CSV table of C-alpha atoms in Angstrom, one decimal:
chain,number,residue,atom,x,y,z
J,104,MET,CA,0.4,-13.0,20.0
J,105,ASP,CA,-2.4,-12.5,22.7
J,106,ASN,CA,-6.2,-11.8,21.9
J,107,LEU,CA,-5.7,-8.6,22.1
J,108,ASN,CA,-3.2,-9.0,18.5
J,109,GLN,CA,-6.2,-10.9,16.7
J,110,PRO,CA,-9.1,-8.8,14.8
J,111,THR,CA,-12.9,-9.8,15.4
J,112,SER,CA,-13.6,-10.4,12.4
J,113,SER,CA,-11.6,-11.5,9.3
J,114,LEU,CA,-12.0,-10.1,5.1
J,115,ASN,CA,-15.2,-11.4,4.0
J,116,GLU,CA,-16.6,-12.6,7.5
J,117,PRO,CA,-19.9,-12.0,8.6
J,118,LEU,CA,-20.6,-9.3,11.6
J,119,GLN,CA,-24.0,-11.4,12.6
J,120,GLY,CA,-23.7,-12.4,16.0
J,121,LYS,CA,-21.3,-10.8,16.8
J,122,PRO,CA,-20.3,-7.8,19.1
J,123,LEU,CA,-19.5,-4.4,17.3
J,124,GLN,CA,-17.4,-3.4,19.8
J,125,ALA,CA,-15.7,-5.3,23.0
J,126,SER,CA,-16.5,-4.5,26.0
J,127,GLN,CA,-13.5,-2.2,26.4
J,128,LEU,CA,-11.1,-0.1,24.2
J,129,GLU,CA,-7.3,-1.7,24.0
J,130,ALA,CA,-6.0,-0.3,26.9
J,131,LYS,CA,-2.7,2.1,25.3
J,132,GLN,CA,-5.4,3.1,23.0
J,133,LEU,CA,-7.4,4.3,25.6
J,134,MET,CA,-4.4,5.9,27.8
J,135,VAL,CA,-3.9,8.3,24.6
J,136,ALA,CA,-7.5,9.2,24.1
J,137,LYS,CA,-7.8,9.4,27.5
J,138,TRP,CA,-4.5,12.0,27.3
J,139,LEU,CA,-6.2,14.3,24.3
J,140,SER,CA,-8.8,14.5,25.8
J,141,LEU,CA,-7.7,17.0,28.4
J,142,ALA,CA,-7.6,19.6,26.0
J,143,PRO,CA,-11.0,19.0,23.9
J,144,LEU,CA,-9.1,19.0,20.4
J,145,TYR,CA,-12.4,20.2,19.4
J,146,LYS,CA,-11.7,23.7,20.8
J,147,LEU,CA,-8.7,23.6,18.6
J,148,PRO,CA,-8.8,27.1,15.9
J,149,VAL,CA,-8.2,24.8,12.8
J,150,THR,CA,-4.6,26.7,12.0
J,151,LEU,CA,-3.3,24.6,15.1
J,152,PHE,CA,-5.4,22.0,15.2
J,153,ARG,CA,-3.4,21.5,12.0
J,154,TYR,CA,0.2,21.2,14.0
J,155,VAL,CA,-1.3,19.4,16.1
J,156,PHE,CA,-2.6,16.6,13.5
J,157,LEU,CA,1.1,16.5,12.3
J,158,ALA,CA,2.6,16.1,15.7
J,159,MET,CA,0.6,13.5,16.9
J,160,ASP,CA,1.7,11.8,13.8
J,161,ARG,CA,5.4,12.5,14.4
J,162,VAL,CA,6.0,11.4,17.7
J,163,LEU,CA,2.8,8.8,18.6
J,164,GLY,CA,2.7,7.1,14.4
J,165,LEU,CA,4.4,5.3,12.6
J,166,THR,CA,8.5,5.1,11.6
J,167,LYS,CA,9.6,7.0,8.7
J,168,ILE,CA,10.6,4.3,5.8
J,169,GLU,CA,12.7,4.9,2.7
J,170,MET,CA,11.8,4.4,-0.1
J,171,ASP,CA,13.4,3.4,-3.6
J,172,LYS,CA,12.4,6.8,-5.1
J,173,ILE,CA,9.2,9.4,-4.1
J,174,VAL,CA,8.4,12.2,-6.9
J,175,GLU,CA,6.8,14.8,-5.3
J,176,LEU,CA,4.5,16.9,-8.4
J,177,VAL,CA,2.8,20.3,-8.2
J,178,ILE,CA,-0.2,19.4,-10.7
J,179,PRO,CA,-2.9,22.5,-12.5
J,180,VAL,CA,-6.8,22.0,-10.9
J,181,SER,CA,-9.4,24.5,-12.5
J,182,THR,CA,-11.7,24.7,-9.7
J,183,ASN,CA,-12.3,27.6,-7.6
J,184,HIS,CA,-14.4,28.5,-4.6
J,185,ARG,CA,-17.9,27.4,-4.7
J,186,GLY,CA,-20.1,29.7,-6.4
J,187,ASP,CA,-16.9,31.5,-8.0
J,188,THR,CA,-17.0,31.0,-12.2
J,189,THR,CA,-14.2,33.2,-12.2
J,190,ASP,CA,-10.8,32.8,-13.4
J,191,THR,CA,-9.3,36.1,-11.8
J,192,ALA,CA,-5.3,36.5,-11.8
J,193,ASP,CA,-5.9,36.0,-7.7
J,194,ASN,CA,-7.9,32.3,-8.0
J,195,LEU,CA,-4.9,31.5,-10.7
J,196,HIS,CA,-2.4,32.8,-8.4
J,197,ILE,CA,-3.8,30.9,-5.3
J,198,ASN,CA,-5.7,28.1,-6.2
J,199,ASN,CA,-4.6,26.4,-9.0
J,200,THR,CA,-2.4,23.4,-8.3
J,201,ILE,CA,-2.2,20.8,-5.5
J,202,LYS,CA,0.6,18.5,-4.7
J,203,LEU,CA,1.5,14.4,-5.7
J,204,ARG,CA,3.5,12.5,-3.6
J,205,ILE,CA,4.3,9.4,-5.4
J,206,TYR,CA,6.0,6.6,-3.4
J,207,CYS,CA,7.5,3.8,-4.8
J,208,PRO,CA,8.6,1.1,-3.3
J,209,SER,CA,11.0,-1.0,-4.5
J,210,ALA,CA,13.9,-1.2,-7.7
J,211,ASN,CA,11.1,-3.6,-8.7
J,212,LYS,CA,8.6,-2.2,-10.2
J,213,PRO,CA,5.3,-2.6,-8.5
J,214,GLN,CA,2.5,-3.6,-11.3
J,215,LYS,CA,-0.7,-1.6,-9.0
J,216,THR,CA,-1.2,1.4,-7.6
J,217,LEU,CA,-3.0,3.1,-4.9
J,218,VAL,CA,-4.0,6.8,-5.1
J,219,TYR,CA,-4.4,7.7,-1.8
J,220,PHE,CA,-6.4,10.1,-0.2
J,221,HIS,CA,-5.1,11.2,3.3
J,222,GLY,CA,-7.5,11.9,6.5
J,223,GLY,CA,-8.7,14.6,8.5
J,224,GLY,CA,-11.9,15.4,8.6
J,225,GLY,CA,-10.9,17.6,5.5
J,226,VAL,CA,-9.8,20.0,7.0
J,227,ILE,CA,-7.0,19.7,9.6
J,228,GLY,CA,-4.7,16.5,7.1
J,229,SER,CA,-2.0,17.0,5.3
J,230,ILE,CA,0.4,15.1,2.4
J,231,ASN,CA,2.5,15.6,5.9
J,232,THR,CA,0.7,13.8,8.7
J,233,HIS,CA,-0.1,10.7,6.2
J,234,ASP,CA,3.2,10.4,4.6
J,235,HIS,CA,4.4,7.6,7.1
J,236,PHE,CA,1.1,5.7,7.0
J,237,CYS,CA,2.2,5.9,2.6
J,238,ARG,CA,5.7,4.6,3.0
J,239,TYR,CA,4.2,1.8,5.2
J,240,LEU,CA,1.6,1.2,2.8
J,241,ALA,CA,4.2,1.5,0.0
J,242,LYS,CA,6.4,-1.0,1.9
J,243,HIS,CA,3.9,-3.4,2.8
J,244,GLY,CA,0.9,-3.4,0.7
J,245,LYS,CA,3.5,-3.8,-2.1
J,246,MET,CA,2.5,-1.0,-3.9
J,247,ASN,CA,2.7,2.8,-6.0
J,248,ILE,CA,1.0,4.9,-3.8
J,249,ILE,CA,0.0,8.1,-4.8
J,250,SER,CA,-0.7,10.3,-2.0
J,251,VAL,CA,-3.4,13.6,-2.9
J,252,GLY,CA,-2.7,17.1,-1.7
J,253,TYR,CA,-6.2,18.0,-2.2
J,254,ARG,CA,-7.1,21.4,-0.2
J,255,LEU,CA,-8.4,22.1,2.2
J,256,ALA,CA,-11.7,23.2,4.4
J,257,PRO,CA,-12.4,26.2,5.9
J,258,GLU,CA,-10.8,27.9,3.1
J,259,HIS,CA,-12.4,25.5,0.3
J,260,LYS,CA,-15.4,24.2,1.5
J,261,PHE,CA,-17.2,21.5,-0.1
J,262,PRO,CA,-17.3,20.4,-3.2
J,263,ILE,CA,-13.6,22.0,-3.5
J,264,PRO,CA,-12.0,18.8,-2.3
J,265,ILE,CA,-13.6,16.6,-4.0
J,266,CYS,CA,-13.2,18.3,-7.5
J,267,ASP,CA,-9.8,18.9,-6.5
J,268,ALA,CA,-9.8,14.6,-5.7
J,269,ILE,CA,-11.0,13.9,-8.7
J,270,GLU,CA,-9.1,16.4,-11.3
J,271,ALA,CA,-5.9,14.9,-8.9
J,272,TRP,CA,-7.5,11.3,-10.6
J,273,ASN,CA,-8.0,12.1,-14.1
J,274,TYR,CA,-4.3,13.5,-13.9
J,275,ILE,CA,-3.0,10.4,-12.7
J,276,ASN,CA,-4.7,8.5,-15.3
J,277,ASP,CA,-3.7,10.4,-18.3
J,278,ASN,CA,-0.4,10.6,-17.4
J,279,HIS,CA,0.3,7.2,-16.7
J,280,GLN,CA,2.9,6.8,-19.1
J,281,GLN,CA,4.7,9.5,-17.9
J,282,LEU,CA,4.4,8.6,-13.9
J,283,ASN,CA,5.2,4.8,-15.2
J,284,ILE,CA,2.4,3.0,-13.3
J,285,ASN,CA,0.2,0.8,-15.3
J,286,SER,CA,-3.3,2.3,-16.7
J,287,GLN,CA,-5.0,-1.3,-15.8
J,288,TYR,CA,-4.4,-1.8,-12.1
J,289,ILE,CA,-4.7,2.1,-10.4
J,290,GLY,CA,-7.1,1.8,-7.7
J,291,VAL,CA,-8.4,4.9,-5.2
J,292,GLY,CA,-8.4,5.0,-1.7
J,293,GLY,CA,-8.1,6.6,1.7
J,294,ASP,CA,-8.7,6.6,5.5
J,295,SER,CA,-11.9,8.5,7.1
J,296,ALA,CA,-12.8,11.8,4.9
J,297,GLY,CA,-9.9,10.6,2.3
J,298,GLY,CA,-12.5,7.2,2.4
J,299,TYR,CA,-14.7,9.3,1.4
J,300,LEU,CA,-13.4,10.9,-1.6
J,301,ALA,CA,-12.3,7.7,-2.7
J,302,CYS,CA,-15.7,6.2,-2.3
J,303,ILE,CA,-16.9,9.1,-4.9
J,304,ILE,CA,-14.1,8.8,-7.5
J,305,GLY,CA,-16.3,5.2,-8.3
J,306,LEU,CA,-19.9,7.0,-8.0
J,307,ASN,CA,-19.7,8.8,-11.5
J,308,SER,CA,-23.6,9.4,-11.0
J,309,LEU,CA,-23.2,11.7,-8.3
J,310,GLN,CA,-20.7,13.5,-10.0
J,311,THR,CA,-22.5,15.3,-12.7
J,312,SER,CA,-23.4,18.4,-11.0
J,313,LEU,CA,-19.9,19.2,-10.4
J,314,PRO,CA,-17.7,20.9,-12.8
J,315,VAL,CA,-15.3,18.0,-13.3
J,316,GLN,CA,-16.2,14.1,-13.3
J,317,ALA,CA,-14.0,10.8,-13.2
J,318,LYS,CA,-13.3,9.7,-15.9
J,319,VAL,CA,-11.9,6.3,-15.5
J,320,THR,CA,-13.5,3.6,-13.0
J,321,PRO,CA,-10.7,2.4,-10.6
J,322,ALA,CA,-10.0,-1.2,-10.6
J,323,PHE,CA,-11.1,-1.1,-7.0
J,324,GLN,CA,-11.1,1.2,-3.5
J,325,PHE,CA,-9.5,0.8,-0.4
J,326,LEU,CA,-11.9,2.5,2.4
J,327,ILE,CA,-10.2,2.9,5.7
J,328,TYR,CA,-13.0,3.6,8.5
J,329,PRO,CA,-15.1,6.2,5.6
J,330,MET,CA,-16.9,9.4,6.3
J,331,VAL,CA,-20.3,7.7,4.2
J,332,ASP,CA,-23.0,10.0,5.8
J,333,LEU,CA,-22.2,13.6,7.5
J,334,GLN,CA,-26.1,13.2,9.1
J,335,GLY,CA,-25.0,12.2,12.0
J,336,LEU,CA,-27.5,9.8,12.8
J,337,THR,CA,-26.3,6.6,14.0
J,338,GLU,CA,-25.9,5.4,17.3
J,339,SER,CA,-22.3,5.1,17.6
J,340,TYR,CA,-22.3,9.0,16.2
J,341,ARG,CA,-24.6,9.8,19.6
J,342,ARG,CA,-22.2,7.7,21.7
J,343,PHE,CA,-19.0,7.9,21.5
J,344,ASN,CA,-18.4,11.4,22.4
J,345,LYS,CA,-15.2,11.4,25.3
J,346,GLN,CA,-12.3,9.6,25.5
J,347,LEU,CA,-11.7,8.9,21.5
J,348,ILE,CA,-9.4,11.0,19.2
J,349,LEU,CA,-12.9,11.5,17.3
J,350,THR,CA,-16.1,12.6,19.1
J,351,ARG,CA,-19.3,13.3,18.2
J,352,ASP,CA,-18.0,17.0,19.1
J,353,LEU,CA,-15.1,16.5,16.8
J,354,MET,CA,-17.1,15.0,13.5
J,355,ASP,CA,-19.2,18.4,14.0
J,356,TYR,CA,-16.5,20.4,14.3
J,357,PHE,CA,-15.6,19.0,10.7
J,358,ARG,CA,-19.3,19.3,9.2
J,359,LEU,CA,-19.1,23.0,10.2
J,360,HIS,CA,-15.7,23.5,8.7
J,361,TYR,CA,-16.1,21.0,5.5
J,362,LEU,CA,-19.4,22.6,4.7
J,363,ASN,CA,-21.5,25.7,3.3
J,364,SER,CA,-24.8,24.9,5.2
J,365,LEU,CA,-26.0,21.9,7.1
J,366,ASP,CA,-28.4,21.6,4.4
J,367,GLU,CA,-26.1,19.7,2.5
J,368,VAL,CA,-25.7,17.1,4.8
J,369,THR,CA,-28.5,14.6,2.8
J,370,LEU,CA,-26.9,15.8,-0.2
J,371,PRO,CA,-25.3,12.0,-1.8
J,372,LEU,CA,-22.6,13.9,-2.5
J,373,VAL,CA,-22.1,14.9,1.2
J,374,SER,CA,-23.5,11.7,2.1
J,375,PRO,CA,-22.7,8.8,-0.1
J,376,LEU,CA,-24.4,6.1,1.8
J,377,GLN,CA,-27.8,8.1,1.0
J,378,ALA,CA,-27.0,7.3,-2.7
J,379,LYS,CA,-30.2,5.6,-4.8
J,380,ASP,CA,-27.2,3.5,-6.5
J,381,ILE,CA,-24.1,2.7,-5.3
J,382,SER,CA,-23.7,-0.5,-7.9
J,383,GLU,CA,-20.9,1.4,-9.8
J,384,SER,CA,-18.4,0.7,-7.1
J,385,PRO,CA,-15.8,-1.2,-7.9
J,386,LYS,CA,-14.2,-4.2,-6.3
J,387,SER,CA,-13.6,-2.8,-2.9
J,388,TYR,CA,-12.0,-3.0,0.7
J,389,ILE,CA,-13.9,-1.6,4.0
J,390,LEU,CA,-12.1,-1.2,7.6
J,391,THR,CA,-14.6,-0.2,10.6
J,392,LEU,CA,-13.7,-0.1,13.9
J,393,GLY,CA,-15.7,-0.8,17.4
J,394,TYR,CA,-15.3,2.6,18.9
J,395,ASP,CA,-15.6,5.1,16.8
J,396,PRO,CA,-18.4,7.7,16.3
J,397,LEU,CA,-18.4,6.5,11.9
J,398,ARG,CA,-18.6,2.7,12.9
J,399,ASP,CA,-22.4,2.4,11.6
J,400,ASP,CA,-22.5,4.5,8.5
J,401,GLY,CA,-19.5,2.0,7.7
J,402,ILE,CA,-21.4,-1.1,8.2
J,403,ALA,CA,-24.3,-0.6,6.7
J,404,TYR,CA,-21.7,1.1,3.6
J,405,ALA,CA,-20.5,-2.3,3.3
J,406,GLN,CA,-23.9,-3.8,3.6
J,407,ARG,CA,-25.0,-1.9,0.4
J,408,LEU,CA,-22.1,-2.9,-1.4
J,409,LYS,CA,-22.3,-6.6,-0.7
J,410,ALA,CA,-26.3,-6.2,-1.7
J,411,ALA,CA,-25.1,-4.4,-4.6
J,412,GLY,CA,-23.2,-7.5,-6.0
J,413,ILE,CA,-20.0,-5.3,-5.6
J,414,ASN,CA,-16.4,-8.0,-4.2
J,415,THR,CA,-16.1,-6.2,-1.0
J,416,GLN,CA,-14.2,-7.5,2.1
J,417,HIS,CA,-15.1,-6.0,5.1
J,418,GLN,CA,-13.1,-6.1,7.9
J,419,HIS,CA,-14.0,-4.6,11.6
J,420,TYR,CA,-11.9,-4.7,14.5
J,421,ASP,CA,-14.1,-4.3,17.7
J,422,ASP,CA,-11.2,-3.0,20.5
J,423,CYS,CA,-9.7,-0.4,18.4
J,424,MET,CA,-10.8,3.6,18.3
J,425,HIS,CA,-10.6,5.6,14.9
J,426,GLY,CA,-6.9,7.6,14.3
J,427,PHE,CA,-5.3,4.7,15.5
J,428,ILE,CA,-2.9,4.5,12.7
J,429,SER,CA,-1.7,7.4,14.1
J,430,ILE,CA,-0.7,6.3,17.6
J,431,THR,CA,1.9,3.0,16.6
J,432,LYS,CA,4.2,3.9,18.9
J,433,LEU,CA,2.3,3.3,21.8
J,434,SER,CA,0.3,0.5,21.2
J,435,ALA,CA,1.1,-2.7,19.9
J,436,ARG,CA,-2.3,-3.5,19.1
J,437,ALA,CA,-2.9,0.0,16.5
J,438,LYS,CA,0.6,-1.1,15.2
J,439,GLN,CA,-0.1,-5.0,14.6
J,440,ALA,CA,-4.0,-3.2,12.9
J,441,THR,CA,-1.7,-1.1,11.0
J,442,HIS,CA,0.0,-4.0,9.8
J,443,ASP,CA,-2.9,-5.7,8.9
J,444,ILE,CA,-4.1,-3.0,6.6
J,445,ALA,CA,-1.9,-3.3,4.4
J,446,MET,CA,-1.3,-6.7,4.0
J,447,ALA,CA,-5.3,-6.1,3.0
J,448,LEU,CA,-3.8,-3.6,0.4
J,449,ASN,CA,-1.6,-6.8,-0.4
J,450,SER,CA,-4.2,-9.3,-1.3
J,451,PHE,CA,-5.2,-6.3,-4.5
J,452,ASN,CA,-2.1,-7.8,-6.1
J,453,ASP,CA,-3.1,-11.0,-6.3
């Protein structure tokens, strides 16, 4: 195996003295990013973008893995549009349910479960865009995975996706016996915007202004290049704006669709890196990447978790870009890195 298939920083290894990025993005990832840059993604209308994101994963992403069992559920949620506190007939008919998909990897029931929130900026992802990845995590991470189909912006702006995530989390914990999962070992995780939602679940003190709050603290959190600060003030946010899957322009696109106003970017519920205290967070894994606008914020969040005394595994790949889990058919490095993520999840079984 050549050097490209080796992560620059392994679990718990500090970044001090190490380059945050390789001299060049891994070649196959760069090729895909250049190809996607021919038609700037941030110029697409949301509805079309959602189809493109799903198509990209199906064509370029992981191969579908069969599970021992998959359960599809539709669960109720109580939170309507921001500022709308009335449960009108229309709201109850259109907005009162979300989907869960439960992946059971084998007949030998895993001891632990990961509740997973997909990425996509809170705008373009879905249970289906991350179906193959969740199957992969279930098999190689040796856990039950419960994927949450929270509602998306701009139809459902901040804080609706957070409320959906919390309500799904509470439902799963309240119904663990019916779901046949161990209530003592339920963690929370996600990639990008999903990582953002996951870390909010573990920060109960931030939820006091919401109509719903998490009833249980997660056993662990698993954050894959999370979106933890929407202010966009870092070097990596300013620097990475071309020939990548995720660019500054695309992050701005997500911000404008997700938020009711850019004045909200400093709110800890929008940018949990700005929270005064994150010491209530559970045991954590966090992945950061060399070629990612979210890199610097993710590294800062990992450092804050460690400083708060949280048992934290921080993994950093200096030669990978945001969204590499969707291009594993073309990039051996992306496929290896995706496998490493699953192995990191598997380590939580110890």
